Tab-separated table of C-alpha atoms and ligand atoms in Angstrom:
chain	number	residue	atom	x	y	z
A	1	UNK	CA	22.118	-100.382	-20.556
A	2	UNK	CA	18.875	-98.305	-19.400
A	3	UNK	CA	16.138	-98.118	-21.307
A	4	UNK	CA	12.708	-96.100	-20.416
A	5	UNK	CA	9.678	-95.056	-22.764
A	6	UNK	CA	8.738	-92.064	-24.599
A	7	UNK	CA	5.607	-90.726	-25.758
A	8	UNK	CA	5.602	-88.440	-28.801
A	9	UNK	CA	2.917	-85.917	-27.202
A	10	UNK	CA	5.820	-84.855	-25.117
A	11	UNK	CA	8.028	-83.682	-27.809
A	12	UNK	CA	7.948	-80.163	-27.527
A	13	UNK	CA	8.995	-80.854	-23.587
A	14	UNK	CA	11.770	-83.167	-25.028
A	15	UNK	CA	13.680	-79.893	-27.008
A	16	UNK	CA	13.141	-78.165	-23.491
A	17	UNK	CA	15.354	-81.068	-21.922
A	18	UNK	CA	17.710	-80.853	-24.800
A	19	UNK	CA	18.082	-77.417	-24.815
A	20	UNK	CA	19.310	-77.130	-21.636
A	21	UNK	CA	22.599	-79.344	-22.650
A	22	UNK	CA	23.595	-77.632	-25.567
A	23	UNK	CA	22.119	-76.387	-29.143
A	24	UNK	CA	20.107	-78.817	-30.857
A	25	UNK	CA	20.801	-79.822	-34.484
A	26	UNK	CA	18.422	-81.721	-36.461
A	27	UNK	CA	17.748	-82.308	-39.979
A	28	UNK	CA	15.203	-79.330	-41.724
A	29	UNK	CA	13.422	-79.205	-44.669
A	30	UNK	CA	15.994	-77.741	-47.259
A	31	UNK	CA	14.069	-77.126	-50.837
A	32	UNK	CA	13.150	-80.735	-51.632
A	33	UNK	CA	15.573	-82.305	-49.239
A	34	UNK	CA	17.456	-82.036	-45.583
A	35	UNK	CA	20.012	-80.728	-43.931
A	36	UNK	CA	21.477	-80.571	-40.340
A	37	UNK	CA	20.667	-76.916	-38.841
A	38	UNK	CA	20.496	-75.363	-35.550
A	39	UNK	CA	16.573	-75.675	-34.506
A	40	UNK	CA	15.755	-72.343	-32.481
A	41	UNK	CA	12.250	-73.182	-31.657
A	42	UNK	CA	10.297	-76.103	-30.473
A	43	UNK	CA	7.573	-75.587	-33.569
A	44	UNK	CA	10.683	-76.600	-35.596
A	45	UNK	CA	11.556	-79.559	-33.502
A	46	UNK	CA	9.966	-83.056	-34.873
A	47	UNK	CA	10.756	-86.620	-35.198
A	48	UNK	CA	11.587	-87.048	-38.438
A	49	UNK	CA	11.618	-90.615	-38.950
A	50	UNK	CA	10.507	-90.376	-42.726
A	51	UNK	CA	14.005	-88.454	-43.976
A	52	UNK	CA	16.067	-90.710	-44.854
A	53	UNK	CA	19.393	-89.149	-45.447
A	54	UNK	CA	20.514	-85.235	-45.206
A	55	UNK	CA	22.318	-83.451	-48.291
A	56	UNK	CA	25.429	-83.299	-46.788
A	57	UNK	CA	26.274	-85.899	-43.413
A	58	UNK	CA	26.984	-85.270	-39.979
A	59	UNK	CA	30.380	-84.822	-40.254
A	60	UNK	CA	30.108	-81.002	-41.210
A	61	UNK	CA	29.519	-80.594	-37.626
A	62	UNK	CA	32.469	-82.017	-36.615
A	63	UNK	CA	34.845	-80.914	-39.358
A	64	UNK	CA	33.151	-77.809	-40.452
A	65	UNK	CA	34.446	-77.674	-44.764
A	66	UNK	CA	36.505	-74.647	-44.043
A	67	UNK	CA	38.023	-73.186	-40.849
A	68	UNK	CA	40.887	-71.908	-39.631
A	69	UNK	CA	43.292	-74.820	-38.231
A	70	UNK	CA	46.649	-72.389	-37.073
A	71	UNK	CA	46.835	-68.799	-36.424
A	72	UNK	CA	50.583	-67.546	-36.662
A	73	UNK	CA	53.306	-64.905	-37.202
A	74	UNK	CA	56.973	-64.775	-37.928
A	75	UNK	CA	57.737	-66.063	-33.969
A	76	UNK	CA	54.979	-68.488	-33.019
A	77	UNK	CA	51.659	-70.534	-34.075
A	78	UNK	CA	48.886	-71.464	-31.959
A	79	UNK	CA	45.215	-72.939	-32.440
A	80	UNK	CA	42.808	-70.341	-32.697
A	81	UNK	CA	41.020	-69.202	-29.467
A	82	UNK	CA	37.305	-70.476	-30.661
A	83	UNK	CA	34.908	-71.274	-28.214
A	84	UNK	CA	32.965	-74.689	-29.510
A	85	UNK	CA	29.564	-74.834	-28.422
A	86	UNK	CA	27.939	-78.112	-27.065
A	87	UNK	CA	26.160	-79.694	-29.859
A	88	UNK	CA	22.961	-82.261	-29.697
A	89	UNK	CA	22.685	-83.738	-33.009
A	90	UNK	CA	18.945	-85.120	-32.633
A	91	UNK	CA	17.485	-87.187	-35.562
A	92	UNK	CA	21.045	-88.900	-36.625
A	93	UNK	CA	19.755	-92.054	-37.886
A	94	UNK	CA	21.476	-96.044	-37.465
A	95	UNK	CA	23.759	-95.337	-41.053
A	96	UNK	CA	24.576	-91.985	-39.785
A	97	UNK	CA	25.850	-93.235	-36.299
A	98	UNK	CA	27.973	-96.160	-37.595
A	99	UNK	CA	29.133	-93.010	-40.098
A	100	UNK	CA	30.598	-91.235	-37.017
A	101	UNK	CA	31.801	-94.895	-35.381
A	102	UNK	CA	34.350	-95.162	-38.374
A	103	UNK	CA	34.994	-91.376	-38.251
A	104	UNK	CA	36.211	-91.705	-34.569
A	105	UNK	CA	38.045	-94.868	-35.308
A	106	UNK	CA	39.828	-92.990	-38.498
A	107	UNK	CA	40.850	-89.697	-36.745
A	108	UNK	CA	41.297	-90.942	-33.247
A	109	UNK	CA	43.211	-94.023	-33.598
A	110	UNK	CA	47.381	-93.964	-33.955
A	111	UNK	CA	47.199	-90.500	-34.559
A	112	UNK	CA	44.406	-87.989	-32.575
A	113	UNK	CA	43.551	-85.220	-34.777
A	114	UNK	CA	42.526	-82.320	-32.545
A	115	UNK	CA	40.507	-80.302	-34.524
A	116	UNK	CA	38.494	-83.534	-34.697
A	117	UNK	CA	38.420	-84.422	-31.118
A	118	UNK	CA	37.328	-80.750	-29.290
A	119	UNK	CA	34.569	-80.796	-31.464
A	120	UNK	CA	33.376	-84.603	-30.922
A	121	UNK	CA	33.849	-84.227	-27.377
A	122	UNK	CA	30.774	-81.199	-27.606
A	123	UNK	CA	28.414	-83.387	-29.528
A	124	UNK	CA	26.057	-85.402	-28.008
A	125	UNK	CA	24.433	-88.390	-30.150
A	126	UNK	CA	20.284	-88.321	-29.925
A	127	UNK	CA	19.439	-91.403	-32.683
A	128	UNK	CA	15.964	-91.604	-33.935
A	129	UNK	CA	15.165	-95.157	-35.685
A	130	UNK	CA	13.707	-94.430	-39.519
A	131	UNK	CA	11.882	-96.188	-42.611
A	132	UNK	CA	14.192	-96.826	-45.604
A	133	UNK	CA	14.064	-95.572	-49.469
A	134	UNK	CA	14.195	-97.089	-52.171
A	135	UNK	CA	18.258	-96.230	-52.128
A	136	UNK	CA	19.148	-97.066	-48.669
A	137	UNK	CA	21.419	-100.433	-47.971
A	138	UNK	CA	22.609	-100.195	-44.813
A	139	UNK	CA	21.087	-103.584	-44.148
A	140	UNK	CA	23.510	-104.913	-46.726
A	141	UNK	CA	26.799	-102.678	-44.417
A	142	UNK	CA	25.309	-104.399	-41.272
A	143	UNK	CA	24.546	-100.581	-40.105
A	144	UNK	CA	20.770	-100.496	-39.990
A	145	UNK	CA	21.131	-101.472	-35.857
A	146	UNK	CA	23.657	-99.941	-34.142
A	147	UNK	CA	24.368	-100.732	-30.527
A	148	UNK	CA	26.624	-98.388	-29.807
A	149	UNK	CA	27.829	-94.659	-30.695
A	150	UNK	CA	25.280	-92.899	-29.463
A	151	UNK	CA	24.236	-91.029	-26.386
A	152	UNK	CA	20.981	-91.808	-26.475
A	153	UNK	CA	19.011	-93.791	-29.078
A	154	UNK	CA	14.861	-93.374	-29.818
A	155	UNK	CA	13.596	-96.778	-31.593
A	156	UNK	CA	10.034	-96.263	-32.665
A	157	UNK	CA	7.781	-99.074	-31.265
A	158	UNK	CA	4.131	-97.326	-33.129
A	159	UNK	CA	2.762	-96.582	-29.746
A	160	UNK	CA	5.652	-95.496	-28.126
A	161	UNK	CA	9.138	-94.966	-28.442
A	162	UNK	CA	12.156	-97.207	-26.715
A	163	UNK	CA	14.604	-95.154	-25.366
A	164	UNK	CA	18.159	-96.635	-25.323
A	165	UNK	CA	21.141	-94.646	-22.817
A	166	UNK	CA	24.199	-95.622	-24.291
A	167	UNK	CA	26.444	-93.176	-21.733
A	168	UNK	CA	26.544	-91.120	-18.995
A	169	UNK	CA	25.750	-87.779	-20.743
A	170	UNK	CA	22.803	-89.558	-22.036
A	171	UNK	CA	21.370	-90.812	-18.448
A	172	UNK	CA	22.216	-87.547	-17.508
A	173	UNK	CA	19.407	-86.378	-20.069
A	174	UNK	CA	17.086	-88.612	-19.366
A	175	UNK	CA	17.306	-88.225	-15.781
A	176	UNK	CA	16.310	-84.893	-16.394
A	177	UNK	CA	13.700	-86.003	-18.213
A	178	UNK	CA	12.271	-88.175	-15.726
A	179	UNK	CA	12.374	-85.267	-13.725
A	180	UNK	CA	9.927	-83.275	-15.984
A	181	UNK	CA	7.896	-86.414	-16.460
A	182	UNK	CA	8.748	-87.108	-19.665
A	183	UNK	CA	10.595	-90.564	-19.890
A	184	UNK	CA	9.063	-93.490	-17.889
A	185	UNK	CA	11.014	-96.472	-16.696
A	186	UNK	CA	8.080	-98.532	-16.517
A	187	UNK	CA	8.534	-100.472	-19.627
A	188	UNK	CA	4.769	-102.251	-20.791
A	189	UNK	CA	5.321	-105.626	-20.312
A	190	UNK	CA	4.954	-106.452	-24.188
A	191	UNK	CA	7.868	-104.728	-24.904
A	192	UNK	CA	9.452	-108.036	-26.081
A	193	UNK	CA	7.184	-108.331	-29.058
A	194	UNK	CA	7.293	-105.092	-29.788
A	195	UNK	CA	10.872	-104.436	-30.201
A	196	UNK	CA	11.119	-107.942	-32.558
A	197	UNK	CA	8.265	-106.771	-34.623
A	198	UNK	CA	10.081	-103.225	-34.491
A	199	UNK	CA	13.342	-105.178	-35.821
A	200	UNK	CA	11.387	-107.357	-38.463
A	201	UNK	CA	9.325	-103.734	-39.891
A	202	UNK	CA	13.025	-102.538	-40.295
A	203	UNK	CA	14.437	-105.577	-41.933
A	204	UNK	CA	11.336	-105.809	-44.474
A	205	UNK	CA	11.264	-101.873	-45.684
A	206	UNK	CA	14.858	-101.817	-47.746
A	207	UNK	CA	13.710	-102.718	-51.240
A	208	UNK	CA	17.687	-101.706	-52.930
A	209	UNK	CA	18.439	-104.850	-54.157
A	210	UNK	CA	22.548	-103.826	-54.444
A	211	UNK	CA	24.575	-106.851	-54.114
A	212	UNK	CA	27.900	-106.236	-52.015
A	213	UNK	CA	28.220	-109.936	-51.821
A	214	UNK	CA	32.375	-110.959	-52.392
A	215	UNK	CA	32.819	-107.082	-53.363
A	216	UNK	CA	35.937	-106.586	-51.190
A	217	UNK	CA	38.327	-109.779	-52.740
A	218	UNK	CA	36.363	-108.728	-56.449
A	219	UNK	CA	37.699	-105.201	-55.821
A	220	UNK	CA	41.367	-106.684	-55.472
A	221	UNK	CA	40.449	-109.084	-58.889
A	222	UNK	CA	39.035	-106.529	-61.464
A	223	UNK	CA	41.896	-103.432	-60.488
A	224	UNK	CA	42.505	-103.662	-64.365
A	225	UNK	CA	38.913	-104.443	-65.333
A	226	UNK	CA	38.125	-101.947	-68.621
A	227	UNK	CA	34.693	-101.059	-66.466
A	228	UNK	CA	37.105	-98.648	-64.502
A	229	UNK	CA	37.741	-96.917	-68.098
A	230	UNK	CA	34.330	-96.587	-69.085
A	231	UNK	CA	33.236	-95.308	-65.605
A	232	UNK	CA	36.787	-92.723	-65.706
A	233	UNK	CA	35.089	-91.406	-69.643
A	234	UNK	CA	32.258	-90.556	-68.529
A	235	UNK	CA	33.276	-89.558	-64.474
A	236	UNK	CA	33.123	-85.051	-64.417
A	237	UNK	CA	35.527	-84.890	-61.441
A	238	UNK	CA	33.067	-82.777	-59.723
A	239	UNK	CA	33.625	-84.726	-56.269
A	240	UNK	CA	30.360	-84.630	-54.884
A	241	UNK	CA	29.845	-88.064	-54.424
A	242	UNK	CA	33.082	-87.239	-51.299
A	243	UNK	CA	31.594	-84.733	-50.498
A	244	UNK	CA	28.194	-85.479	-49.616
A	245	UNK	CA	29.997	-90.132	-48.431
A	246	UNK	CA	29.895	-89.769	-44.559
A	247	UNK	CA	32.451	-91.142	-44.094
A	248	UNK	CA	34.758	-89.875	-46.473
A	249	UNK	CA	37.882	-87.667	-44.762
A	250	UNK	CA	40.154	-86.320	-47.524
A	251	UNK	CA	41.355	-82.875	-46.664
A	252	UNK	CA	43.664	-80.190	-47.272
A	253	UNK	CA	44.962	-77.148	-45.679
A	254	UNK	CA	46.282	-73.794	-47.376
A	255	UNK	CA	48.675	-71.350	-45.522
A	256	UNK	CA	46.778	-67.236	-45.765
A	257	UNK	CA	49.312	-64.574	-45.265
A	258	UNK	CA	48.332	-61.347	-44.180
A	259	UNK	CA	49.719	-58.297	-46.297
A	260	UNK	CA	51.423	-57.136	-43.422
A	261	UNK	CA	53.739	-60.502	-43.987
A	262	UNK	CA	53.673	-60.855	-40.285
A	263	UNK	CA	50.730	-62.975	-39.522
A	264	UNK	CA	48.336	-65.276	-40.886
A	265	UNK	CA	46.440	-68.285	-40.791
A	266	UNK	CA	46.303	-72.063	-41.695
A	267	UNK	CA	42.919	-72.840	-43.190
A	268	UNK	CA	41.936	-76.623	-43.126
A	269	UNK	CA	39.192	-78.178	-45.817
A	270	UNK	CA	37.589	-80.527	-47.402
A	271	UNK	CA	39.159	-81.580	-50.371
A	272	UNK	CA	38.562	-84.553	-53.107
A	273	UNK	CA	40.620	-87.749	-53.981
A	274	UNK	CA	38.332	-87.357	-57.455
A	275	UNK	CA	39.622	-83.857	-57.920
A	276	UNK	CA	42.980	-84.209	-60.417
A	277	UNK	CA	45.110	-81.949	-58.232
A	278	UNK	CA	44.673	-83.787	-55.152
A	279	UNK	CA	47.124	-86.051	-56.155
A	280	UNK	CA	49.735	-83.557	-57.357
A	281	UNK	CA	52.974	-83.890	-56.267
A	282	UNK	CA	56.109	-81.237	-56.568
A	283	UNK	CA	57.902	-81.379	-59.369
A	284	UNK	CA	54.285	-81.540	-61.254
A	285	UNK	CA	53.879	-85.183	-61.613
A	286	UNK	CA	50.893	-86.668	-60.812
A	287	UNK	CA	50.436	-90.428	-59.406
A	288	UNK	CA	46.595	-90.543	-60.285
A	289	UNK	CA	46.120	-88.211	-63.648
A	290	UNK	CA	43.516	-90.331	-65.352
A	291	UNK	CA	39.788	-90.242	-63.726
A	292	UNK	CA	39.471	-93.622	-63.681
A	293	UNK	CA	42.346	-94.839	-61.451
A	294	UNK	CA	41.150	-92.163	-58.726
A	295	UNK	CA	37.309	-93.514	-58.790
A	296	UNK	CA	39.425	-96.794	-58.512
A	297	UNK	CA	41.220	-95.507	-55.608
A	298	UNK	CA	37.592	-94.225	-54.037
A	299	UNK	CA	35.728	-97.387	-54.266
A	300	UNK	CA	39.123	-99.515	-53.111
A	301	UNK	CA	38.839	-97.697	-50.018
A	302	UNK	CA	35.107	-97.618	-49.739
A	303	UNK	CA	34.701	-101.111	-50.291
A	304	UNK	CA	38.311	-102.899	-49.447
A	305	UNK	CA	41.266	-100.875	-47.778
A	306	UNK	CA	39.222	-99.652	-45.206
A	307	UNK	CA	38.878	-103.618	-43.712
A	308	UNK	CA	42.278	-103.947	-43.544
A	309	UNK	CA	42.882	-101.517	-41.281
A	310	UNK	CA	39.418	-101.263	-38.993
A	311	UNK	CA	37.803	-104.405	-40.137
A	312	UNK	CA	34.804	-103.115	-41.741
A	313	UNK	CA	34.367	-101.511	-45.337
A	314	UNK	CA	33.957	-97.500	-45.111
A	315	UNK	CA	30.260	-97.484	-46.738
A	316	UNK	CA	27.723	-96.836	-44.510
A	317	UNK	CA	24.952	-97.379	-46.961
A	318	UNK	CA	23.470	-94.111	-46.834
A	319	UNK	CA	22.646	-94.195	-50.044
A	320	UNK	CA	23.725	-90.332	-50.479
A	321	UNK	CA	26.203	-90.998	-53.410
A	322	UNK	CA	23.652	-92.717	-55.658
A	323	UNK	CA	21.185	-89.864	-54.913
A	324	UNK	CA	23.890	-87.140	-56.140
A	325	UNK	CA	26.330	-88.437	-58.761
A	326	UNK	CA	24.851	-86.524	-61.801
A	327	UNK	CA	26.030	-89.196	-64.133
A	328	UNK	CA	25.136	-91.795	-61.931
A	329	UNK	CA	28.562	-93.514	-60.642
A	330	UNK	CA	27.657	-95.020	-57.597
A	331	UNK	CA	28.468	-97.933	-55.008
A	332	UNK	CA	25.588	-99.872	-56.415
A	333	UNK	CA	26.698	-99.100	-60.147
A	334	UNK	CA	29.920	-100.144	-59.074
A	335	UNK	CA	28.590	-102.790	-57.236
A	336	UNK	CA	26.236	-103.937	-60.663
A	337	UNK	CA	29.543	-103.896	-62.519
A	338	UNK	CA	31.690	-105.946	-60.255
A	339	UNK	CA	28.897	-109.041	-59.831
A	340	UNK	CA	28.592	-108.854	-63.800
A	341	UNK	CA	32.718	-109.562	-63.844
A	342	UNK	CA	31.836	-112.468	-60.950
A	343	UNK	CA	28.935	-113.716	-63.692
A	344	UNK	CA	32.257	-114.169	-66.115
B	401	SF4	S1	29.836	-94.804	-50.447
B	401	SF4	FE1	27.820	-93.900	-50.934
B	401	SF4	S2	26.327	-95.161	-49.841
B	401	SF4	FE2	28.358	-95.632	-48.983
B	401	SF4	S3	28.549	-94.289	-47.191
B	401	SF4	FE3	29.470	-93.187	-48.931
B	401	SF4	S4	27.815	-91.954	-49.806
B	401	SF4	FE4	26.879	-93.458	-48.440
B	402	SF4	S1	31.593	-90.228	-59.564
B	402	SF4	FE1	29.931	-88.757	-60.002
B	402	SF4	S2	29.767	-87.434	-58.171
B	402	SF4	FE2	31.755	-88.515	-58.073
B	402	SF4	S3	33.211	-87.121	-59.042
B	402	SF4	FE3	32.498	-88.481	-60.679
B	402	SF4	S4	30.745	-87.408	-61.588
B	402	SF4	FE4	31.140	-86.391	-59.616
């Protein structure tokens, strides 16, 4: 793997360089928090290593939460004929790439979902390394260093960044780049010590003391547990905590006929395994009714099922579901409760 140095005065050249590949994405001030939108002009365009986590995660560029999956009348269906721009997604941070990691392995493996894959193949990765709040754990997920997943990856070094290619596209970039004067492959020869004291400053700046330790087998112990009662009572079923999880992929899709009766549309979105109806079956019965065995369901997955199947738990920790549960469910409340029933 190439790597070549940065300097931040060239920043505004850097969106140039990007530009020219696609639009570029990055997170922008959105009332008191962040969100991923298209940045038009190089003013706009910053390193934003202090934002820790966007309101909702990357995967709204890839899925958008409503779209149009079919097009079809009474003789045929095809996918609709959308162009899909190239994407950069610049400013996606180590949780947020390990995010889309398990959201390739989930919608690419056994079965390829297509609406997935045209889009992923249009984004290109551009990582930026960042300081953690007080509600970030990815150092407990081991996903606060990714080494792969990315196209290219900016690790800040205080003088200078390190600039990691982890694929063609991205030496592609760079190469550009170089061309422009921008990236240098003359790395300073302390780079060594810089990059450990780069890792240690990351280690040392996550102060969530959440405690995932044994969570996946206590998961399997405590499926009756009365916590998952008392978290159901006071649970509103609002689904934002799925909403905002990276990593979460529930969806649904809804069939719109046109009044002509002829033609119409299949519209794909996100949907909720916390919303009641999502587990409605015909003939009205539904397998997870009560509140508490779908937040059951959520955290089994989050925390256990997912291993099973990709060898890894499907929490990222972002830290986005303990910023937005308004009656503060969370993987680290659910966490608290399931060391208190190891304490037993
Ligand atoms: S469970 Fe919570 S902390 Fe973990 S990835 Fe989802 S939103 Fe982030
Ligand atoms: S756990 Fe919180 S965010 Fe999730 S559905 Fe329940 S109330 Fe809403």
């Amino acid at each position: 793997m190439r790597v070549v140095k940065f300097e931040k005065k060239n920043t505004e050249k850097l969106f140039d360089v990007l530009s020219r590949f696609g639009e570029v994405w990055s997170p922008m001030e959105k009332g008191e928090s962040y969100s991923y939108q298209k940045i038009e002009d190089s003013n706009n365009f910053i390193f934003h290593e202090e934002v820790t986590r966007t309101i909702l995660p990357e995967k709204k560029l890839l899925l958008p939460q409503k779209f149009p999956t079919l097009k079809f009348n009474s003789k045929k269906y095809e996918k609709p004929n959308e162009e899909i721009p190239t994407k950069i997604l610049f400013g996606i941070h180590n949780c947020g790439i390990s995010a889309l990691n398990i959201l390739d392995e989930f919608y690419t493996t056994d079965f390829v979902d297509a609406d997935y894959q045209q889009r992923r193949n249009k984004l290109i990765i551009v990582g930026v390394s960042c300081i953690a709040d007080e509600h970030c754990f990815c150092d407990k997920t081991n996903t606060n260093i990714v080494e792969k997943g990315y196209d290219i990856f900016f690790a800040d070094l205080c003088n200078y960044y390190l600039v990691w290619i982890g694929t063609s596209k991205g030496d592609d970039i760079i190469r550009m780049g170089e061309d422009m004067g921008i990236f240098d492959a003359n790395i300073p020869g302390d780079v060594t010590n810089k990059y450990a004291e780069y890792r240690k400053r990351n280690r040392e700046s996550y102060c969530n003391d959440i405690d995932l330790e044994g969570s996946t087998d206590l998961m399997e112990l405590s499926h009756d547990a009365e916590f998952w009662q008392e978290l159901g009572d006071i649970c509103l079923s609002c689904g934002q905590c799925t909403m905002v999880c990276p990593t979460c992929t529930c969806y649904n899709v809804i069939d719109e006929i046109d009044l002509n009766k002829d033609t119409g549309q299949r519209i794909r979105y996100w949907d909720s395994c916390l919303f009641k109806d999502f587990s409605l079956t015909a003939g009205d019965h539904n397998f997870r009714a009560a509140r508490s065995e779908r937040l059951k369901l959520w955290y089994t997955h989050k925390l256990k099922a997912f291993i099973g199947k990709f060898g890894a738990p499907s929490c990222v920790g972002c830290g986005r579901c303990i910023v937005t549960c308004p009656v503060d469910i969370n993987i680290k409340t659910v966490a608290e409760k399931l060391k208190k029933k190891r304490a037993l």
